[in-house]
Amino acid sequence: MSGQEEDISLLCFLKICYLDDKGNVSRQVSNPKSFLQLGRNEFRDIVLKIQCGKIQSSFKIQNMTLHTRFVKEGKATISLKQPPLQMFISNCPVGKLSMFLKVLMAKVQKAKDATPVSAKDRLQTLKPPSFEEISPLTAVDINSLNNKVAAAMAKKSAFLQTPKSTKRKRVVGEQESVTPTRKIVAVSRPIAPRLLTTEQKNVMSAVMSGRNVFFTGSAGTGKSFLLKRILGALAPENTFATASTGVAACQIGGITLHAFAGIGTGSAPVQQCFQLAQQKGKSMWKQCQHLIVDEISMVDGEFFEKLEKVARMVRNCDKPFGGIQLILSGDFLQLPPVAKKGQNKTFCFQSAAWRNSIDVNIELHMVKRQDDKNFINILQDVRRGRCTRDVIEKLKATNSHRIDKDGIMATKLSTHKDDVEIINNSHLEKLPGRIQTYSAVDNYPDLSRFISNHCHVLEKVELKVGAQVMLTKNLDLQRGLVNGARGVVTGFDTGQEKLPIVKFVCGTQQAVNYEKWTVKTPSGLVLVRKMLPLQLAWAMSIHKSQGMTLDCVEVSLGRVFECGQAYVALSRARSLQGLRVLDIEASSIRADPRVLKFYSELECMNTYQTEMDDYFD
């Protein structure tokens, strides 16, 4: 890990409430730019060092309580018994806060097993006072914490189970489904999330330096993963995550760019758009310091230009986008902006606003989704619109692939969404047996339509035994239960909700329970939908599949009508063996010449920059 990734200190808004003997607040201090740091003193005690405005304090951590319900909003509370106080943390980068709390909890838990230094030894010591920054988490720390949790769970299971907890056990055949225990070797090595590649680190460095960044790359290069890491590194109160579509916005926990801007479709003149933004989106424009836009390729250039002008007008600042830092992600060689019939289609990079705003352009090259070099090379040719005879022959050869497995059929990606509904409904009707209907539960039923428009989860799902389904949310990464995982319904449990039992391609078979999705309105209201993370998967539109990875894919490219559409469809597959192309012609594979020129210039610029860096090094 880099030094930046190992740093577990926090810069956040902090409010400290000192409590009296009765638990009432006797004194409080707060500061929006407080600094928290974990370390050890000369006796190896865990110490929390705080700088809150002019106040600098150090607290020995022994008995504490963590309140982590709102960690995903950058908020947490640490309660100490000695001295009696509460620390309220807010506006903290989510990723850093999560890591900070994990380290704190693991280190304190491990310290309980150590022999404490006696009061006598503390008084007689000749050691000078010291503070050493705490080391990152190791496998030993994690193992110790996991053992403590497992022991606590085992102690609880000694008591009779309630009917509810008994019902929730997942049963496959006559055996209870058990998640395999992950063995952790007891050696001191840092434990971290998936590490960033060199290119991804360059993007992160540019973002943290405050520059306006556009990062791109072919499908499967980790753009979404990196975007979530960036979101976790920025203060949430002034960072707004948006995307060009509702589905893409839902995947990063944000809102659509149109909803953020508050200017409707953006078709009105600039002055009228400014007035709309003043009424609907002024508070967000004023509050925003970091604006993230995913799937930027589908944002129209004219709309982007208008957005930049509105930003300067609302914020009363002549800097590009009114001084807001832009973090843009997407691949212009995938799906283009949606334009009405007869309307001229322009890309963001063609606008003056783009040229005046973007400081850094970085293309990611390391593909993570596929590991077959032959397939990766085919996809790169398709992405660039290079339609050689060899590429066509290799894709046509997949027509004979047998990719159906254990009753799980390939998902057919269709160019037109109307075809998808017809295919799924007709297949469901042909299956024998009774339909089980599952309806979504929304915390604001009056806003169900808004949730449906900004989230890929349906309001209603109908299933039968034998129905081909797809997961719409990550459930268990280690077992392959990820967004896009394919399966087939094999039955329904005997509980009141009749949850579907699904056999997945990865080999797992289990009952699928309800999950929650959250969507934010422009006013900041958090909408929650509770629904099964399943959808029918005989067919799916290419547009809806963007960003997903599918186990087995069937593609018909005879009716392709957009540049990049064939590439999006083909790149959903993990491997060439899991792909079946029904029909393809040379005309199906094409890329927009304007986009090819943009990427050519981008490549030349990056090559020149690399050569200059090597020269000065």
Short mmCIF file of N, CA, C and O in Angstrom, two decimals, residues 351-431:
data_model
loop_
_atom_site.label_atom_id
_atom_site.label_comp_id
_atom_site.label_asym_id
_atom_site.label_seq_id
_atom_site.Cartn_x
_atom_site.Cartn_y
_atom_site.Cartn_z
N SER A 351 -17.02 20.45 -26.61
CA SER A 351 -17.46 21.76 -26.12
C SER A 351 -16.29 22.59 -25.59
O SER A 351 -15.27 22.07 -25.15
N ALA A 352 -16.47 23.90 -25.62
CA ALA A 352 -15.46 24.82 -25.07
C ALA A 352 -15.37 24.65 -23.56
O ALA A 352 -14.29 24.81 -22.97
N ALA A 353 -16.50 24.31 -22.93
CA ALA A 353 -16.52 24.12 -21.47
C ALA A 353 -15.57 22.99 -21.07
O ALA A 353 -14.88 23.08 -20.05
N TRP A 354 -15.52 21.93 -21.87
CA TRP A 354 -14.62 20.81 -21.59
C TRP A 354 -13.16 21.26 -21.69
O TRP A 354 -12.35 20.99 -20.80
N ARG A 355 -12.84 21.95 -22.75
CA ARG A 355 -11.45 22.39 -22.98
C ARG A 355 -10.99 23.35 -21.90
O ARG A 355 -9.81 23.35 -21.52
N ASN A 356 -11.90 24.17 -21.40
CA ASN A 356 -11.53 25.16 -20.38
C ASN A 356 -11.51 24.57 -18.97
O ASN A 356 -10.92 25.17 -18.06
N SER A 357 -12.15 23.42 -18.78
CA SER A 357 -12.34 22.88 -17.43
C SER A 357 -11.38 21.74 -17.08
O SER A 357 -10.82 21.72 -15.98
N ILE A 358 -11.21 20.78 -17.99
CA ILE A 358 -10.50 19.55 -17.65
C ILE A 358 -8.98 19.77 -17.66
O ILE A 358 -8.40 20.18 -18.66
N ASP A 359 -8.36 19.47 -16.52
CA ASP A 359 -6.90 19.64 -16.37
C ASP A 359 -6.14 18.35 -16.68
O ASP A 359 -5.04 18.40 -17.22
N VAL A 360 -6.72 17.21 -16.29
CA VAL A 360 -6.02 15.93 -16.40
C VAL A 360 -6.90 14.91 -17.10
O VAL A 360 -8.07 14.74 -16.74
N ASN A 361 -6.34 14.25 -18.12
CA ASN A 361 -7.03 13.15 -18.81
C ASN A 361 -6.19 11.89 -18.64
O ASN A 361 -5.01 11.86 -19.00
N ILE A 362 -6.78 10.83 -18.07
CA ILE A 362 -6.05 9.58 -17.84
C ILE A 362 -6.88 8.41 -18.36
O ILE A 362 -8.06 8.30 -18.05
N GLU A 363 -6.23 7.56 -19.16
CA GLU A 363 -6.90 6.36 -19.66
C GLU A 363 -6.38 5.13 -18.93
O GLU A 363 -5.17 4.92 -18.83
N LEU A 364 -7.30 4.32 -18.40
CA LEU A 364 -6.95 3.07 -17.73
C LEU A 364 -6.84 1.96 -18.78
O LEU A 364 -7.70 1.85 -19.66
N HIS A 365 -5.81 1.15 -18.68
CA HIS A 365 -5.57 0.12 -19.70
C HIS A 365 -5.66 -1.31 -19.17
O HIS A 365 -5.90 -2.23 -19.94
N MET A 366 -5.45 -1.53 -17.86
CA MET A 366 -5.41 -2.88 -17.32
C MET A 366 -6.83 -3.44 -17.16
O MET A 366 -7.60 -2.98 -16.33
N VAL A 367 -7.18 -4.43 -17.97
CA VAL A 367 -8.52 -5.03 -17.95
C VAL A 367 -8.60 -6.05 -16.82
O VAL A 367 -7.75 -6.94 -16.70
N LYS A 368 -9.62 -5.92 -15.98
CA LYS A 368 -9.82 -6.81 -14.84
C LYS A 368 -10.94 -7.83 -15.10
O LYS A 368 -10.95 -8.91 -14.51
N ARG A 369 -11.90 -7.48 -15.94
CA ARG A 369 -13.08 -8.33 -16.14
C ARG A 369 -12.71 -9.63 -16.86
O ARG A 369 -13.19 -10.69 -16.50
N GLN A 370 -11.89 -9.55 -17.91
CA GLN A 370 -11.50 -10.73 -18.67
C GLN A 370 -10.00 -11.01 -18.45
O GLN A 370 -9.22 -10.08 -18.24
N ASP A 371 -9.63 -12.29 -18.50
CA ASP A 371 -8.21 -12.63 -18.37
C ASP A 371 -7.69 -13.37 -19.60
O ASP A 371 -6.51 -13.72 -19.65
N ASP A 372 -8.54 -13.61 -20.59
CA ASP A 372 -8.15 -14.25 -21.84
C ASP A 372 -7.63 -13.16 -22.80
O ASP A 372 -8.39 -12.32 -23.27
N LYS A 373 -6.32 -13.17 -23.07
CA LYS A 373 -5.72 -12.13 -23.90
C LYS A 373 -6.31 -12.10 -25.31
O LYS A 373 -6.46 -11.03 -25.91
N ASN A 374 -6.65 -13.27 -25.83
CA ASN A 374 -7.24 -13.35 -27.16
C ASN A 374 -8.58 -12.61 -27.19
O ASN A 374 -8.85 -11.81 -28.10
N PHE A 375 -9.40 -12.83 -26.17
CA PHE A 375 -10.70 -12.17 -26.09
C PHE A 375 -10.54 -10.67 -25.85
O PHE A 375 -11.25 -9.85 -26.43
N ILE A 376 -9.58 -10.30 -25.01
CA ILE A 376 -9.32 -8.88 -24.74
C ILE A 376 -8.92 -8.16 -26.02
O ILE A 376 -9.39 -7.05 -26.30
N ASN A 377 -8.08 -8.80 -26.84
CA ASN A 377 -7.65 -8.18 -28.10
C ASN A 377 -8.82 -8.02 -29.07
O ASN A 377 -8.92 -7.01 -29.78
N ILE A 378 -9.71 -9.03 -29.10
CA ILE A 378 -10.90 -8.93 -29.95
C ILE A 378 -11.75 -7.75 -29.52
O ILE A 378 -12.21 -6.94 -30.35
N LEU A 379 -11.95 -7.62 -28.21
CA LEU A 379 -12.78 -6.52 -27.69
C LEU A 379 -12.15 -5.16 -27.98
O LEU A 379 -12.87 -4.20 -28.29
N GLN A 380 -10.84 -5.07 -27.89
CA GLN A 380 -10.18 -3.80 -28.18
C GLN A 380 -10.35 -3.41 -29.64
O GLN A 380 -10.54 -2.23 -29.97
N ASP A 381 -10.30 -4.40 -30.53
CA ASP A 381 -10.53 -4.13 -31.95
C ASP A 381 -11.96 -3.66 -32.19
O ASP A 381 -12.21 -2.70 -32.94
N VAL A 382 -12.92 -4.32 -31.54
CA VAL A 382 -14.33 -3.93 -31.68
C VAL A 382 -14.55 -2.54 -31.12
O VAL A 382 -15.27 -1.73 -31.71
N ARG A 383 -13.93 -2.25 -29.99
CA ARG A 383 -14.08 -0.93 -29.36
C ARG A 383 -13.63 0.19 -30.28
O ARG A 383 -14.26 1.24 -30.36
N ARG A 384 -12.54 -0.04 -31.00
CA ARG A 384 -12.00 0.97 -31.91
C ARG A 384 -12.62 0.92 -33.30
O ARG A 384 -12.23 1.67 -34.18
N GLY A 385 -13.59 0.01 -33.47
CA GLY A 385 -14.26 -0.09 -34.77
C GLY A 385 -13.43 -0.77 -35.83
O GLY A 385 -13.71 -0.64 -37.03
N ARG A 386 -12.39 -1.51 -35.40
CA ARG A 386 -11.53 -2.22 -36.36
C ARG A 386 -12.15 -3.58 -36.67
O ARG A 386 -12.03 -4.52 -35.89
N CYS A 387 -12.83 -3.66 -37.79
CA CYS A 387 -13.58 -4.86 -38.13
C CYS A 387 -12.81 -5.69 -39.15
O CYS A 387 -13.07 -5.64 -40.35
N THR A 388 -11.84 -6.47 -38.69
CA THR A 388 -11.07 -7.33 -39.59
C THR A 388 -11.80 -8.64 -39.82
O THR A 388 -12.70 -9.01 -39.06
N ARG A 389 -11.38 -9.34 -40.86
CA ARG A 389 -12.00 -10.64 -41.16
C ARG A 389 -11.76 -11.61 -40.01
O ARG A 389 -12.63 -12.43 -39.67
N ASP A 390 -10.56 -11.54 -39.41
CA ASP A 390 -10.21 -12.43 -38.30
C ASP A 390 -11.16 -12.23 -37.11
O ASP A 390 -11.62 -13.19 -36.50
N VAL A 391 -11.46 -10.96 -36.78
CA VAL A 391 -12.37 -10.65 -35.66
C VAL A 391 -13.76 -11.20 -35.95
O VAL A 391 -14.38 -11.85 -35.08
N ILE A 392 -14.26 -10.97 -37.16
CA ILE A 392 -15.60 -11.44 -37.52
C ILE A 392 -15.67 -12.97 -37.44
O ILE A 392 -16.64 -13.53 -36.90
N GLU A 393 -14.65 -13.65 -37.95
CA GLU A 393 -14.66 -15.12 -37.96
C GLU A 393 -14.63 -15.68 -36.54
O GLU A 393 -15.32 -16.65 -36.23
N LYS A 394 -13.83 -15.07 -35.68
CA LYS A 394 -13.74 -15.55 -34.30
C LYS A 394 -15.06 -15.35 -33.56
O LYS A 394 -15.47 -16.19 -32.76
N LEU A 395 -15.74 -14.23 -33.82
CA LEU A 395 -17.02 -13.99 -33.16
C LEU A 395 -18.11 -14.89 -33.74
O LEU A 395 -18.97 -15.38 -33.00
N LYS A 396 -18.08 -15.13 -35.05
CA LYS A 396 -19.06 -16.03 -35.66
C LYS A 396 -18.89 -17.45 -35.15
O LYS A 396 -19.86 -18.20 -35.01
N ALA A 397 -17.65 -17.84 -34.83
CA ALA A 397 -17.37 -19.19 -34.34
C ALA A 397 -18.02 -19.46 -32.98
O ALA A 397 -18.26 -20.61 -32.62
N THR A 398 -18.35 -18.39 -32.23
CA THR A 398 -18.98 -18.58 -30.92
C THR A 398 -20.43 -19.03 -31.05
O THR A 398 -21.04 -19.42 -30.05
N ASN A 399 -20.99 -19.00 -32.26
CA ASN A 399 -22.38 -19.39 -32.47
C ASN A 399 -22.63 -20.83 -32.05
O ASN A 399 -23.74 -21.20 -31.65
N SER A 400 -21.58 -21.64 -32.10
CA SER A 400 -21.72 -23.06 -31.75
C SER A 400 -21.43 -23.34 -30.28
O SER A 400 -21.50 -24.49 -29.85
N HIS A 401 -21.10 -22.30 -29.51
CA HIS A 401 -20.77 -22.51 -28.10
C HIS A 401 -21.99 -23.00 -27.31
O HIS A 401 -23.08 -22.46 -27.44
N ARG A 402 -21.75 -24.01 -26.49
CA ARG A 402 -22.80 -24.49 -25.58
C ARG A 402 -22.56 -23.83 -24.22
O ARG A 402 -21.74 -24.30 -23.43
N ILE A 403 -23.25 -22.75 -23.98
CA ILE A 403 -23.00 -21.98 -22.76
C ILE A 403 -24.09 -22.14 -21.72
O ILE A 403 -24.02 -21.57 -20.64
N ASP A 404 -25.13 -22.93 -22.04
CA ASP A 404 -26.15 -23.25 -21.04
C ASP A 404 -25.56 -24.29 -20.08
O ASP A 404 -24.86 -25.21 -20.50
N LYS A 405 -25.85 -24.11 -18.79
CA LYS A 405 -25.24 -24.99 -17.78
C LYS A 405 -26.22 -25.26 -16.65
O LYS A 405 -26.72 -24.31 -16.03
N ASP A 406 -26.46 -26.55 -16.38
CA ASP A 406 -27.31 -26.96 -15.25
C ASP A 406 -28.65 -26.24 -15.25
O ASP A 406 -29.12 -25.77 -14.21
N GLY A 407 -29.25 -26.11 -16.43
CA GLY A 407 -30.56 -25.48 -16.51
C GLY A 407 -30.52 -23.97 -16.56
O GLY A 407 -31.56 -23.32 -16.63
N ILE A 408 -29.33 -23.39 -16.50
CA ILE A 408 -29.18 -21.93 -16.56
C ILE A 408 -28.86 -21.53 -17.99
O ILE A 408 -27.82 -21.90 -18.52
N MET A 409 -29.77 -20.79 -18.60
CA MET A 409 -29.63 -20.41 -20.00
C MET A 409 -28.92 -19.05 -20.13
O MET A 409 -28.90 -18.26 -19.18
N ALA A 410 -28.35 -18.83 -21.29
CA ALA A 410 -27.65 -17.56 -21.54
C ALA A 410 -28.65 -16.41 -21.60
O ALA A 410 -29.78 -16.56 -22.06
N THR A 411 -28.22 -15.24 -21.13
CA THR A 411 -29.02 -14.02 -21.24
C THR A 411 -28.82 -13.42 -22.62
O THR A 411 -27.68 -13.20 -23.05
N LYS A 412 -29.93 -13.17 -23.30
CA LYS A 412 -29.85 -12.58 -24.63
C LYS A 412 -29.87 -11.06 -24.50
O LYS A 412 -30.81 -10.48 -23.94
N LEU A 413 -28.84 -10.41 -25.01
CA LEU A 413 -28.77 -8.95 -24.98
C LEU A 413 -29.40 -8.42 -26.27
O LEU A 413 -28.98 -8.79 -27.37
N SER A 414 -30.38 -7.57 -26.09
CA SER A 414 -31.14 -7.05 -27.23
C SER A 414 -30.89 -5.56 -27.42
O SER A 414 -30.70 -4.82 -26.45
N THR A 415 -30.92 -5.12 -28.67
CA THR A 415 -30.70 -3.71 -28.97
C THR A 415 -31.92 -2.86 -28.62
O THR A 415 -31.79 -1.67 -28.36
N HIS A 416 -33.12 -3.47 -28.59
CA HIS A 416 -34.36 -2.72 -28.34
C HIS A 416 -35.04 -3.23 -27.07
O HIS A 416 -35.27 -4.44 -26.92
N LYS A 417 -35.38 -2.32 -26.16
CA LYS A 417 -35.95 -2.70 -24.86
C LYS A 417 -37.34 -3.33 -24.99
O LYS A 417 -37.73 -4.13 -24.13
N ASP A 418 -38.09 -2.99 -26.04
CA ASP A 418 -39.42 -3.59 -26.22
C ASP A 418 -39.31 -5.10 -26.44
O ASP A 418 -40.15 -5.87 -25.99
N ASP A 419 -38.26 -5.51 -27.14
CA ASP A 419 -38.05 -6.94 -27.38
C ASP A 419 -37.78 -7.69 -26.08
O ASP A 419 -38.18 -8.84 -25.93
N VAL A 420 -37.11 -7.04 -25.16
CA VAL A 420 -36.74 -7.66 -23.89
C VAL A 420 -37.99 -8.08 -23.11
O VAL A 420 -38.08 -9.22 -22.62
N GLU A 421 -38.94 -7.18 -22.97
CA GLU A 421 -40.16 -7.47 -22.21
C GLU A 421 -40.95 -8.61 -22.86
O GLU A 421 -41.47 -9.49 -22.17
N ILE A 422 -41.02 -8.60 -24.18
CA ILE A 422 -41.76 -9.65 -24.90
C ILE A 422 -41.10 -11.01 -24.68
O ILE A 422 -41.78 -12.01 -24.39
N ILE A 423 -39.77 -11.08 -24.79
CA ILE A 423 -39.05 -12.34 -24.62
C ILE A 423 -39.21 -12.88 -23.21
O ILE A 423 -39.53 -14.06 -23.00
N ASN A 424 -39.00 -12.03 -22.21
CA ASN A 424 -39.09 -12.48 -20.81
C ASN A 424 -40.50 -12.95 -20.46
O ASN A 424 -40.68 -14.00 -19.83
N ASN A 425 -41.52 -12.19 -20.85
CA ASN A 425 -42.90 -12.56 -20.51
C ASN A 425 -43.34 -13.84 -21.22
O ASN A 425 -44.04 -14.68 -20.62
N SER A 426 -42.94 -14.00 -22.47
CA SER A 426 -43.35 -15.20 -23.21
C SER A 426 -42.73 -16.46 -22.62
O SER A 426 -43.38 -17.50 -22.51
N HIS A 427 -41.47 -16.39 -22.24
CA HIS A 427 -40.82 -17.55 -21.62
C HIS A 427 -41.43 -17.88 -20.26
O HIS A 427 -41.59 -19.05 -19.92
N LEU A 428 -41.77 -16.84 -19.49
CA LEU A 428 -42.37 -17.08 -18.17
C LEU A 428 -43.74 -17.75 -18.32
O LEU A 428 -44.07 -18.67 -17.56
N GLU A 429 -44.52 -17.32 -19.29
CA GLU A 429 -45.84 -17.89 -19.51
C GLU A 429 -45.77 -19.37 -19.91
O GLU A 429 -46.66 -20.16 -19.56
N LYS A 430 -44.74 -19.76 -20.62
CA LYS A 430 -44.61 -21.14 -21.08
C LYS A 430 -44.28 -22.11 -19.96
O LYS A 430 -44.51 -23.33 -20.10
N LEU A 431 -43.74 -21.60 -18.86
CA LEU A 431 -43.37 -22.48 -17.74
C LEU A 431 -44.63 -22.96 -17.02
O LEU A 431 -45.56 -22.18 -16.80
#
